[in-house]
GROMACS .gro file of C-alpha atoms in nm:
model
  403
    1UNK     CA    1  -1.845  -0.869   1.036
    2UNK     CA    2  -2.010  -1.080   0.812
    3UNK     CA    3  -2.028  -1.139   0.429
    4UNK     CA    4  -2.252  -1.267   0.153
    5UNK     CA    5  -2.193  -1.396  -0.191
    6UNK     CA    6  -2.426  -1.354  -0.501
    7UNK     CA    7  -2.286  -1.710  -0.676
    8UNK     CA    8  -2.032  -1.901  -0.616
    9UNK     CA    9  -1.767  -2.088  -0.853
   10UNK     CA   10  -1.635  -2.475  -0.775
   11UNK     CA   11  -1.365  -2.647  -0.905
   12UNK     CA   12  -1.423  -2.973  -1.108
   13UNK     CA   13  -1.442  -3.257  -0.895
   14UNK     CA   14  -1.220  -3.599  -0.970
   15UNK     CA   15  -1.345  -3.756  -1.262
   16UNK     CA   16  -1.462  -4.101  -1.112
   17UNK     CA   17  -1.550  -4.425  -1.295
   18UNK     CA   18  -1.875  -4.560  -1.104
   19UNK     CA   19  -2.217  -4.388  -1.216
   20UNK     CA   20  -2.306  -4.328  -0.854
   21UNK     CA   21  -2.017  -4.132  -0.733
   22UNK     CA   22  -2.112  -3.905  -1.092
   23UNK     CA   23  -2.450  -3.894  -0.984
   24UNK     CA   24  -2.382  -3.780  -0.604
   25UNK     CA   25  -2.116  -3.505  -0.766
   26UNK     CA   26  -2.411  -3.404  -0.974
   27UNK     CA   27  -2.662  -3.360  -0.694
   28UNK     CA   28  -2.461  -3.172  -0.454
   29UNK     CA   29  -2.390  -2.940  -0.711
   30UNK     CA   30  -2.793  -2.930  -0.772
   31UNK     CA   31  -2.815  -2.853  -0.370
   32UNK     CA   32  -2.548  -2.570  -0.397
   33UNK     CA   33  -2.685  -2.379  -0.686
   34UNK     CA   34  -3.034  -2.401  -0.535
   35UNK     CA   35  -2.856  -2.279  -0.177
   36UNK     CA   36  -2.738  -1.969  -0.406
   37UNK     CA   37  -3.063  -1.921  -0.560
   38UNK     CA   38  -3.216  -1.926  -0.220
   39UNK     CA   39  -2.970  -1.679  -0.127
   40UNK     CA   40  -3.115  -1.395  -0.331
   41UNK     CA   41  -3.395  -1.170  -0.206
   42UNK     CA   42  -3.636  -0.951  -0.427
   43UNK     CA   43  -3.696  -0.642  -0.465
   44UNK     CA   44  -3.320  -0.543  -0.491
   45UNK     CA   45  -3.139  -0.808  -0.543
   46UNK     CA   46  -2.997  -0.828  -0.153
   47UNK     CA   47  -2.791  -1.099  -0.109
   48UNK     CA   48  -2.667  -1.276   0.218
   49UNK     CA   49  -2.435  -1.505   0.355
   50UNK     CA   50  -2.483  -1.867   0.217
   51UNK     CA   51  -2.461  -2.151   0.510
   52UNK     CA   52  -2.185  -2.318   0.562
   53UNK     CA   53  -2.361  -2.595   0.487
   54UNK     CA   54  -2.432  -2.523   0.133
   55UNK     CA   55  -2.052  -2.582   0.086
   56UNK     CA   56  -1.953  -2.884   0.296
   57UNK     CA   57  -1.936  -3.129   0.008
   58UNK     CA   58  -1.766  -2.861  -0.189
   59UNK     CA   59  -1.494  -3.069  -0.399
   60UNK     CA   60  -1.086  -2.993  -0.328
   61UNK     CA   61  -0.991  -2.707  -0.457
   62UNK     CA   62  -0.739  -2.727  -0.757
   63UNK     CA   63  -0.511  -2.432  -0.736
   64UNK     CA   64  -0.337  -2.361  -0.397
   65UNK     CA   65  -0.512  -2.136  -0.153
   66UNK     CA   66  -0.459  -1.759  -0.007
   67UNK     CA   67  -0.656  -1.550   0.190
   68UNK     CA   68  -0.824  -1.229   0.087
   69UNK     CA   69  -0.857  -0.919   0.337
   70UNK     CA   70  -1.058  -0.608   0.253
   71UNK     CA   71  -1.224  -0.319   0.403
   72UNK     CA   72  -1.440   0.000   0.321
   73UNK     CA   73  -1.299   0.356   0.396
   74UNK     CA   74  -1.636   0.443   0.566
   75UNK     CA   75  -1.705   0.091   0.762
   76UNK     CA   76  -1.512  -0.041   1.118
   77UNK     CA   77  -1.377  -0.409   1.007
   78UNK     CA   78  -1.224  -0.617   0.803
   79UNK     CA   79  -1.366  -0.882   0.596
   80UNK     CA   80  -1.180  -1.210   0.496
   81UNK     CA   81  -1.213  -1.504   0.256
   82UNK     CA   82  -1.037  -1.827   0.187
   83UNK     CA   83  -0.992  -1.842  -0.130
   84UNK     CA   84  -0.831  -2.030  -0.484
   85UNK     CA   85  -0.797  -1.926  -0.794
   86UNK     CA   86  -1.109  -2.180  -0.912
   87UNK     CA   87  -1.305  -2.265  -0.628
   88UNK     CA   88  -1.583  -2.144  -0.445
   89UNK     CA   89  -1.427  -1.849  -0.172
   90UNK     CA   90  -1.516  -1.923   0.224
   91UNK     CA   91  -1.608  -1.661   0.448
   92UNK     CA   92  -1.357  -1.567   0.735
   93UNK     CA   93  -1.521  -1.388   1.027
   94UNK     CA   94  -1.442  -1.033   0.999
   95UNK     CA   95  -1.225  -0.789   1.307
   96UNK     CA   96  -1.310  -0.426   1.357
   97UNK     CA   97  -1.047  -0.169   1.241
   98UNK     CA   98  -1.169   0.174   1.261
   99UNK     CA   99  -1.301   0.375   0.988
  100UNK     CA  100  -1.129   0.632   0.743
  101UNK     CA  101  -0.874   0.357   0.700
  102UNK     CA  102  -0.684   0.399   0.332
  103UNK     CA  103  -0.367   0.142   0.390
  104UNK     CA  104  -0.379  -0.219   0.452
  105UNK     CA  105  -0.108  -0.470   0.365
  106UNK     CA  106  -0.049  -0.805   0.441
  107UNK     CA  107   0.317  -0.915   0.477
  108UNK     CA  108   0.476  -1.095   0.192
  109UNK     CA  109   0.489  -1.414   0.424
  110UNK     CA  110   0.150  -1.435   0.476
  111UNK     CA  111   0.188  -1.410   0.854
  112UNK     CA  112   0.030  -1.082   0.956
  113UNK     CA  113  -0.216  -0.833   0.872
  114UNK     CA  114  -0.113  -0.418   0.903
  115UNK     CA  115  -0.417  -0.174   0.855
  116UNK     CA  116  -0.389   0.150   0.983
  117UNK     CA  117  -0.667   0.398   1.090
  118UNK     CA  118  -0.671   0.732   0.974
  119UNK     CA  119  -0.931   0.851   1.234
  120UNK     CA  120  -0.732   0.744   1.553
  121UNK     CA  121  -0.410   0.785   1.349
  122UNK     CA  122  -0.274   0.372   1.467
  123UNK     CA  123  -0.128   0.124   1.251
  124UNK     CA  124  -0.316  -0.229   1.373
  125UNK     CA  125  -0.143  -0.519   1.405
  126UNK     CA  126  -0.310  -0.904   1.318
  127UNK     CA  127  -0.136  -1.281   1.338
  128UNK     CA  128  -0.272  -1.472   1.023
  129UNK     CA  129  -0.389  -1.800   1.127
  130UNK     CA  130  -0.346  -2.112   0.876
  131UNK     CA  131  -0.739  -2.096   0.870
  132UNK     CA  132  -0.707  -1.681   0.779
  133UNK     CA  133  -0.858  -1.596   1.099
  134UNK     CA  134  -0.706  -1.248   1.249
  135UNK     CA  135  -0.591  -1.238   1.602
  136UNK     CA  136  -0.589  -0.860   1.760
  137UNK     CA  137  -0.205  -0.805   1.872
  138UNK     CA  138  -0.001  -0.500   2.005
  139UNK     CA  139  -0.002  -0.182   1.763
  140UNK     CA  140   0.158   0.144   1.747
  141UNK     CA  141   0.065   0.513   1.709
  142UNK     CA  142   0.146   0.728   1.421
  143UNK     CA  143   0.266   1.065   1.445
  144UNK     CA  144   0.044   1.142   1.137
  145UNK     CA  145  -0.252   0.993   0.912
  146UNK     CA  146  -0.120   0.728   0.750
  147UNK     CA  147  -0.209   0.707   0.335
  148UNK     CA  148  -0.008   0.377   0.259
  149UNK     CA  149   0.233   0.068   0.363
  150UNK     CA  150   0.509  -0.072   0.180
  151UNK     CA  151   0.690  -0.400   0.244
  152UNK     CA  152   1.031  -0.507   0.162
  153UNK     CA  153   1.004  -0.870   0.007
  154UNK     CA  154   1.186  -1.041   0.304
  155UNK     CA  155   0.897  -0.878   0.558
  156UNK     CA  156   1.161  -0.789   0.799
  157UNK     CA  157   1.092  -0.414   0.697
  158UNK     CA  158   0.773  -0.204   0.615
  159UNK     CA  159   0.726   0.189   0.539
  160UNK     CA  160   0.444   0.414   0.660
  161UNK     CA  161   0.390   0.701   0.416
  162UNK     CA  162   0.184   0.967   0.632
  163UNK     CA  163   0.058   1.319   0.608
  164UNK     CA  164  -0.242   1.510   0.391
  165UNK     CA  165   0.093   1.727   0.357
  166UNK     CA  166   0.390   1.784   0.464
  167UNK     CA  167   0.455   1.367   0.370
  168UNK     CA  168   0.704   1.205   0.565
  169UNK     CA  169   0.836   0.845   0.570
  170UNK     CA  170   0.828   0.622   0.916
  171UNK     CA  171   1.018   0.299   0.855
  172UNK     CA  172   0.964   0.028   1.063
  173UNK     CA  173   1.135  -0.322   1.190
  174UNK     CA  174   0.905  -0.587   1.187
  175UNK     CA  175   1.022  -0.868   1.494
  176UNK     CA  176   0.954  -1.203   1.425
  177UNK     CA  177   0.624  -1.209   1.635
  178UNK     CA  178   0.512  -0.933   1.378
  179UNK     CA  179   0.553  -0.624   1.617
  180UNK     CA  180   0.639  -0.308   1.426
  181UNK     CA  181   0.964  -0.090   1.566
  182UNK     CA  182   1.023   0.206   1.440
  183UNK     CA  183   1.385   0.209   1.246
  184UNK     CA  184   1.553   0.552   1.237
  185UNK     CA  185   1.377   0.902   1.239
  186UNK     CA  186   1.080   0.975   1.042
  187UNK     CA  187   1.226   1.100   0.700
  188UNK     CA  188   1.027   1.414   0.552
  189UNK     CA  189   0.956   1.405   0.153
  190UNK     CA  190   1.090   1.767   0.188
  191UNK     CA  191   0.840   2.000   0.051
  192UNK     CA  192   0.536   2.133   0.225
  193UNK     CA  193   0.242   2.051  -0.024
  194UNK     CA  194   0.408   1.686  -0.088
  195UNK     CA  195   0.142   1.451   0.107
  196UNK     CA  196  -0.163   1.189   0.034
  197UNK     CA  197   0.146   0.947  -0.079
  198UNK     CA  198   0.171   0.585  -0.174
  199UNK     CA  199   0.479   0.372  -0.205
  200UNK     CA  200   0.660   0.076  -0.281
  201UNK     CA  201   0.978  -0.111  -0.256
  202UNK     CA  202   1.146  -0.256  -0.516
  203UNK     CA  203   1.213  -0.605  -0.538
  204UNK     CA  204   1.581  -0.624  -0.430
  205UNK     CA  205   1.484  -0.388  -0.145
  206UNK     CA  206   1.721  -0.092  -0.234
  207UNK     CA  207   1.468   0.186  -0.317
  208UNK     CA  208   1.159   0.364  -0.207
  209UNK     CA  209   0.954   0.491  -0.455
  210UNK     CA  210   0.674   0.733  -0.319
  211UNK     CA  211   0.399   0.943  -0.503
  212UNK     CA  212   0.365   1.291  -0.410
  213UNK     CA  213  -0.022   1.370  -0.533
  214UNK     CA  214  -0.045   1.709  -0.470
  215UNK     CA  215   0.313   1.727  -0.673
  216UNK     CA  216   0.238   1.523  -0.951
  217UNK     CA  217   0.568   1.367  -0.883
  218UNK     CA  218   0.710   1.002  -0.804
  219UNK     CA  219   1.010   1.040  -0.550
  220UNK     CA  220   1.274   0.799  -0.540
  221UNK     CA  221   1.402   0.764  -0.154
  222UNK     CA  222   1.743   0.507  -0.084
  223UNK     CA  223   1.712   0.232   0.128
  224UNK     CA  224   2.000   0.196   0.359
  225UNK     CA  225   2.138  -0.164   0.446
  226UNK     CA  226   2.002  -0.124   0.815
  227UNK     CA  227   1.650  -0.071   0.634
  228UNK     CA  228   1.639   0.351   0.749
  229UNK     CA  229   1.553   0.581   0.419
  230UNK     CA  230   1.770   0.854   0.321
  231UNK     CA  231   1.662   1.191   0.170
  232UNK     CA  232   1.458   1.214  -0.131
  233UNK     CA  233   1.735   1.113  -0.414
  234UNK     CA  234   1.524   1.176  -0.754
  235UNK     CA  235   1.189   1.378  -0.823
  236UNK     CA  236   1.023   1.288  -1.168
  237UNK     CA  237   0.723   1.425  -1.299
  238UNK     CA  238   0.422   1.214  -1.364
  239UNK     CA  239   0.071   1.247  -1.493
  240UNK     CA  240  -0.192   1.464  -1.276
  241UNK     CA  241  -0.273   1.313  -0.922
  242UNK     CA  242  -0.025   0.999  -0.894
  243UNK     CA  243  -0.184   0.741  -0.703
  244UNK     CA  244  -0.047   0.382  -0.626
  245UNK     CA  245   0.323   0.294  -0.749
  246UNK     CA  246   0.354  -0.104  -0.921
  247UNK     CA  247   0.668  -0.223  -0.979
  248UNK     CA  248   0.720  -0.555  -1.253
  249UNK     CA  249   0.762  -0.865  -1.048
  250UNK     CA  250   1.140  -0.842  -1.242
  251UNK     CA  251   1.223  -0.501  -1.143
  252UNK     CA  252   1.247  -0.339  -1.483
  253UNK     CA  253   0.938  -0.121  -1.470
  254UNK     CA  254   0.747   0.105  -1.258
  255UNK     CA  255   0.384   0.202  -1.362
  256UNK     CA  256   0.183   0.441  -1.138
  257UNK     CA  257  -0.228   0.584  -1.166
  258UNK     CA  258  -0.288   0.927  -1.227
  259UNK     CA  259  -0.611   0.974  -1.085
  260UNK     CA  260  -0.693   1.308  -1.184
  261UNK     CA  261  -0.544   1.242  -1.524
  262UNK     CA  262  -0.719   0.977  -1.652
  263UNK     CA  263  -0.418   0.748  -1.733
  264UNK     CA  264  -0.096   0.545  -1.628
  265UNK     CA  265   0.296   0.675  -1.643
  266UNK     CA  266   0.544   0.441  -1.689
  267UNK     CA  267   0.884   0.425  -1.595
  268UNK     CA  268   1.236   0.172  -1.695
  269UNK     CA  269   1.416   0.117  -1.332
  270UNK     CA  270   1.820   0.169  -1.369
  271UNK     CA  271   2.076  -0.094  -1.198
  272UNK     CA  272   2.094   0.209  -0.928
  273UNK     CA  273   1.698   0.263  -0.895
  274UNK     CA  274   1.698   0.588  -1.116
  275UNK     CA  275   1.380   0.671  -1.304
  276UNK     CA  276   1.327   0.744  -1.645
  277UNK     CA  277   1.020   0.804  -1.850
  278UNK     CA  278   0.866   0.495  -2.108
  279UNK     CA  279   0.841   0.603  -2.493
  280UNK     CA  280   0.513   0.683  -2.505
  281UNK     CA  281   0.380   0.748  -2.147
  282UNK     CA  282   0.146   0.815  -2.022
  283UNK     CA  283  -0.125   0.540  -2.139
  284UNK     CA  284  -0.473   0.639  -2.138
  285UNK     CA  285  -0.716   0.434  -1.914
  286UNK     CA  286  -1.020   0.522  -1.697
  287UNK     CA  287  -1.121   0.733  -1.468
  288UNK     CA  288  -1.034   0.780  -1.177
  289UNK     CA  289  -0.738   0.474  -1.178
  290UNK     CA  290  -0.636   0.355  -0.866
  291UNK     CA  291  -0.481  -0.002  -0.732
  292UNK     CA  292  -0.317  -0.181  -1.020
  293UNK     CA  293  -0.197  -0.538  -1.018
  294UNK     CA  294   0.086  -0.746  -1.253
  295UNK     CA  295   0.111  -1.112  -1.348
  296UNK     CA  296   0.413  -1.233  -1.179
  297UNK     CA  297   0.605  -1.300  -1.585
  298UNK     CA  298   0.532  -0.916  -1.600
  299UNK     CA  299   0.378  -0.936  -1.872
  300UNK     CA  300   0.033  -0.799  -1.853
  301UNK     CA  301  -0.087  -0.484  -1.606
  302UNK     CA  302  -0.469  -0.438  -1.472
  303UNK     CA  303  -0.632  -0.093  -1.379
  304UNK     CA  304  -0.926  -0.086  -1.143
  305UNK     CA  305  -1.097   0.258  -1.283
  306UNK     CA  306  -1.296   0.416  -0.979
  307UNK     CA  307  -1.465   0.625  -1.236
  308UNK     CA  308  -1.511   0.448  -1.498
  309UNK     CA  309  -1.743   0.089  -1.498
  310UNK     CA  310  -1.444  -0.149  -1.652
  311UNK     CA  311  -1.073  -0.259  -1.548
  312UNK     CA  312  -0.815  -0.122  -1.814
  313UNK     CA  313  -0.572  -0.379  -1.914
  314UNK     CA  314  -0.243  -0.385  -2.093
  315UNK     CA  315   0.032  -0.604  -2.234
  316UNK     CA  316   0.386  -0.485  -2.160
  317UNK     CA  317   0.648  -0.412  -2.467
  318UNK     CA  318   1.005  -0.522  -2.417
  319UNK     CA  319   1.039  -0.108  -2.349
  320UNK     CA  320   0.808  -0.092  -2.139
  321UNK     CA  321   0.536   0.053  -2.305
  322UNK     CA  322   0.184  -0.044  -2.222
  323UNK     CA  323  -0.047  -0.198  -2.542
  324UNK     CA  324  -0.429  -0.175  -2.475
  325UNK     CA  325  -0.616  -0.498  -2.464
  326UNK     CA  326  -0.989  -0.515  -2.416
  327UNK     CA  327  -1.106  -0.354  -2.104
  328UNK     CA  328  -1.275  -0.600  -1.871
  329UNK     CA  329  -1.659  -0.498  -1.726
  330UNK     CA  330  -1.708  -0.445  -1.361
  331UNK     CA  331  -2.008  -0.290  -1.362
  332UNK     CA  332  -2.364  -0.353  -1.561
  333UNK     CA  333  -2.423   0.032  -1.606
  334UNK     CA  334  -2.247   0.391  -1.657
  335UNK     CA  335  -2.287   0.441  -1.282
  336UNK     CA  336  -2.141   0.119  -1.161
  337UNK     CA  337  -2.022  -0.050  -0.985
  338UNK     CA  338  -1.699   0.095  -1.009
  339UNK     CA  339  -1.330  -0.111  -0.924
  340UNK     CA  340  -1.102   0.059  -0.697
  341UNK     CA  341  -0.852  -0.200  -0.598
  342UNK     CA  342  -0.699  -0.513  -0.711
  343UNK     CA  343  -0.489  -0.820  -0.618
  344UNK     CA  344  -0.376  -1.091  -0.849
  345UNK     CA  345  -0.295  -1.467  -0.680
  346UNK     CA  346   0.056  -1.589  -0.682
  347UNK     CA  347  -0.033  -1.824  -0.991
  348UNK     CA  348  -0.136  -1.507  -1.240
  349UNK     CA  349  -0.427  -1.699  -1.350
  350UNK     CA  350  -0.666  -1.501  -1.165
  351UNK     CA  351  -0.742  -1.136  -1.073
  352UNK     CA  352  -0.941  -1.058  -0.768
  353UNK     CA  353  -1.115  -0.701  -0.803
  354UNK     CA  354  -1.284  -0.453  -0.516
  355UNK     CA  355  -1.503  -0.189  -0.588
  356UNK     CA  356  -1.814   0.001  -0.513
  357UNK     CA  357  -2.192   0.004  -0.597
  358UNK     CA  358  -2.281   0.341  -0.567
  359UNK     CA  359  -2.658   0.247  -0.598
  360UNK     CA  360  -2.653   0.059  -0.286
  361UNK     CA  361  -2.487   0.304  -0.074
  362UNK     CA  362  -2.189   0.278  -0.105
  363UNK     CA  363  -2.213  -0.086  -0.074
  364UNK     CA  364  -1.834  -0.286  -0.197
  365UNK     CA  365  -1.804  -0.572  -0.422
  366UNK     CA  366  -1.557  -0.812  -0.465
  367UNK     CA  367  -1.515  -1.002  -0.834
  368UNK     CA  368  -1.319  -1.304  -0.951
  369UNK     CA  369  -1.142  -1.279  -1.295
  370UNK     CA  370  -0.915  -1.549  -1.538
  371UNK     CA  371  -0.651  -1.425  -1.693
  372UNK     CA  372  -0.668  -1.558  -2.051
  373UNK     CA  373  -0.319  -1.672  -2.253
  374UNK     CA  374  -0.286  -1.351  -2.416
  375UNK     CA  375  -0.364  -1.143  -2.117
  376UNK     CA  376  -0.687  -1.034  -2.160
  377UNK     CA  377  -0.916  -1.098  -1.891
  378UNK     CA  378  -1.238  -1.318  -1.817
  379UNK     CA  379  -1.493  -1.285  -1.545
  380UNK     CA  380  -1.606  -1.558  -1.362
  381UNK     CA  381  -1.961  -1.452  -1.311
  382UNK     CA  382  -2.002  -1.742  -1.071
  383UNK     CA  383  -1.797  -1.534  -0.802
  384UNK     CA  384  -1.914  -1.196  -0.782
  385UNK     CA  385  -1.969  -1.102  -0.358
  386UNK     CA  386  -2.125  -0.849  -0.169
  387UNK     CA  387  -1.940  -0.798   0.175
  388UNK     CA  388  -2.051  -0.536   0.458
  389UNK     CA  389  -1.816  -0.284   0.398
  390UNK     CA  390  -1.872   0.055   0.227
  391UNK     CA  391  -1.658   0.264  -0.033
  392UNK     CA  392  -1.339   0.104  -0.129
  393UNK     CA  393  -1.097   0.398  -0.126
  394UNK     CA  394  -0.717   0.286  -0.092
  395UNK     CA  395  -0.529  -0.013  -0.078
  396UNK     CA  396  -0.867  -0.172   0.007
  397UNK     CA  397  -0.809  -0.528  -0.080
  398UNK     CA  398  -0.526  -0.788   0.012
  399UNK     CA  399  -0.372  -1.121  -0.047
  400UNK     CA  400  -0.205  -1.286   0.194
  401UNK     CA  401  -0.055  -1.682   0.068
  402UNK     CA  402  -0.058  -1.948   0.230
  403UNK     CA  403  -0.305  -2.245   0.331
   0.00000   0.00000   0.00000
């Protein structure tokens, strides 16, 4: 797979004291910007890969670095970036994973790469190199389609949500060379139309929470100290079509999409994992919501809006309740593009956003945002990309730390 980038951003070089090292910084920034330039092909605005070249004087970058993963729901592969919160974002070389793939998670320690196929119903397995290149190992087959992954913070345990209905819970044991085991029986959500669910753990590892979309429910599953779920322990109702659980980065709060519903539920997390409802909920955003992201002081929440041509944004109340800030554009037009799914870097100074164009078939883009002091959010039109992949649907997009 391959990948191309409209612009690219670059972090400030070291201010130096001798004219000719400012004038050298000055004219490899002149070569990159005419590099990008090049890049661009009329009629339609096509863009394609810059050379490697264009970026080999590029100067350090000043935040620490992650990787980025992400896929399209109707494309076979994975596309990768290295990538800072400032500086310009390298290309990895891409992997094939099947199409009609909705989940795919990186493990919290940034060693391997889960994406499982919902055409040949397999959860794939990738090592994370230092360098973010993926490495093909071992897998496993589901017993059902697979909608979404969840990872306890530790990454010695991950659950596979599966089933258009009839949901049920696989969890798994990850081994230290990242194989996935499966850890008990598979755990049924219990009624027949639960199904197209998405999880996540909470932060000390105790609770499942999963969305039933055909429900309109969040269920709260027990996590048992040898990592196997137990039966569905709390139902609570949310908004219409619930779609992608976030829990605050302290635990306190649980926010989740309603798709169908135009909006986002939130939720204040007991000492024992119960749920209860935020004054207030739920908070109107776009259309269609989908992947949400926090900043890691909980304080501000981001919607992607598949339906809608802007990311929602919100500042969180000491009860939980969501305050609208100014919604952030993704798109130039009414039609798009539109975000679907987003990841924000460990430092909560930038959001990374994936979405589609619909005017070029389909065609996904990937966009760099700041996140301003008082949460609201900035985009860096130096870093907007278009990969090869087609129609972000599902946890689409991923961050993985490290290098």
């Amino acid at each position: 797979m391959t990948s191309g980038s409209k612009t690219t951003g670059e972090s400030a070089p070291a201010t130096g004291t001798a004219a000719d090292s400012k004038c050298r910084v000055t004219e490899r920034r002149r070569a990159r910007w005419a590099a990008a330039m090049g890049s661009i092909l009329l009629p339609g605005m096509m863009v394609l890969p810059l050379p490697a070249e264009a970026f080999a004087d590029a100067p350090a970058p000043s935040s620490p670095g992650y990787h980025l993963y992400a896929h399209g729901f109707l494309s076979d592969g994975v596309v990768g970036y290295n990538a800072t919160d400032t500086a310009a974002p390298q290309p990895i070389p891409g992997v094939p994973s099947g199409v009609a793939s909705w989940p795919q998670v990186a493990s919290p320690d940034g060693r391997f790469l889960y994406v499982a196929s919902g055409a040949t119903r397999t959860l794939l397995v990738y090592a994370i190199g230092h360098d973010g290149h993926l490495t093909a190992l071992p897998g496993m087959t589901l017993p059902d389609i697979p909608v979404d992954i969840a990872f306890t913070a530790d990454s010695r345990r991950a659950y596979v949500v599966m089933g258009v209905a009839n949901a049920s819970i696989m969890a798994l044991t990850i081994r230290d060379d990242g194989t996935p085991v499966p850890n008990g029986p598979t755990v049924p959500f219990g009624a027949p139309a639960d199904g197209v669910s998405s999880a996540v753990v909470s932060p000390d590892g105790r609770n499942l929470y999963a969305a039933s979309y055909l429900m309109d429910q969040l269920v709260r599953f027990a996590i048992n100290d040898d990592g196997t779920v137990t039966p569905a322990q709390q139902r609570i109702p949310t908004g219409s079509g619930p779609i992608y659980p976030t829990i605050t980065p302290d635990g306190r709060h649980l926010y989740i999409a309603n798709e169908r519903g135009g909006s986002v539920s939130g939720y204040t997390i007991a000492g024992d994992g119960t749920l209860s409802p935020v004054a207030g909920s739920p908070f109107t955003s776009g259309l269609l919501p989908h992947v949400m992201s926090v900043t890691p002081d909980s304080k501000y929440v981001y919607v992607p809006n598949m339906g809608s041509n802007f990311i929602s944004a919100y500042a969180v109340q000491p009860d939980g309740a969501l305050r609208p800030l100014p919604d952030a554009p993704f798109g130039n037009g009414p039609l798009g593009p539109m975000s679907e799914s987003s990841v924000m870097s460990p430092s909560g100074d930038a959001l990374w956003v994936f979405g589609t164009d619909p005017a070029q078939v389909g065609q996904n883009i990937l966009r760099r945002y700041h996140v301003g002091s008082g949460g609201a959010l900035d985009p860096d039109e130096t870093t907007v990309i278009r990969t090869d992949t087609r129609v972000a649907d599902g946890r689409t997009l991923t961050l993985a730390p490290g290098w």
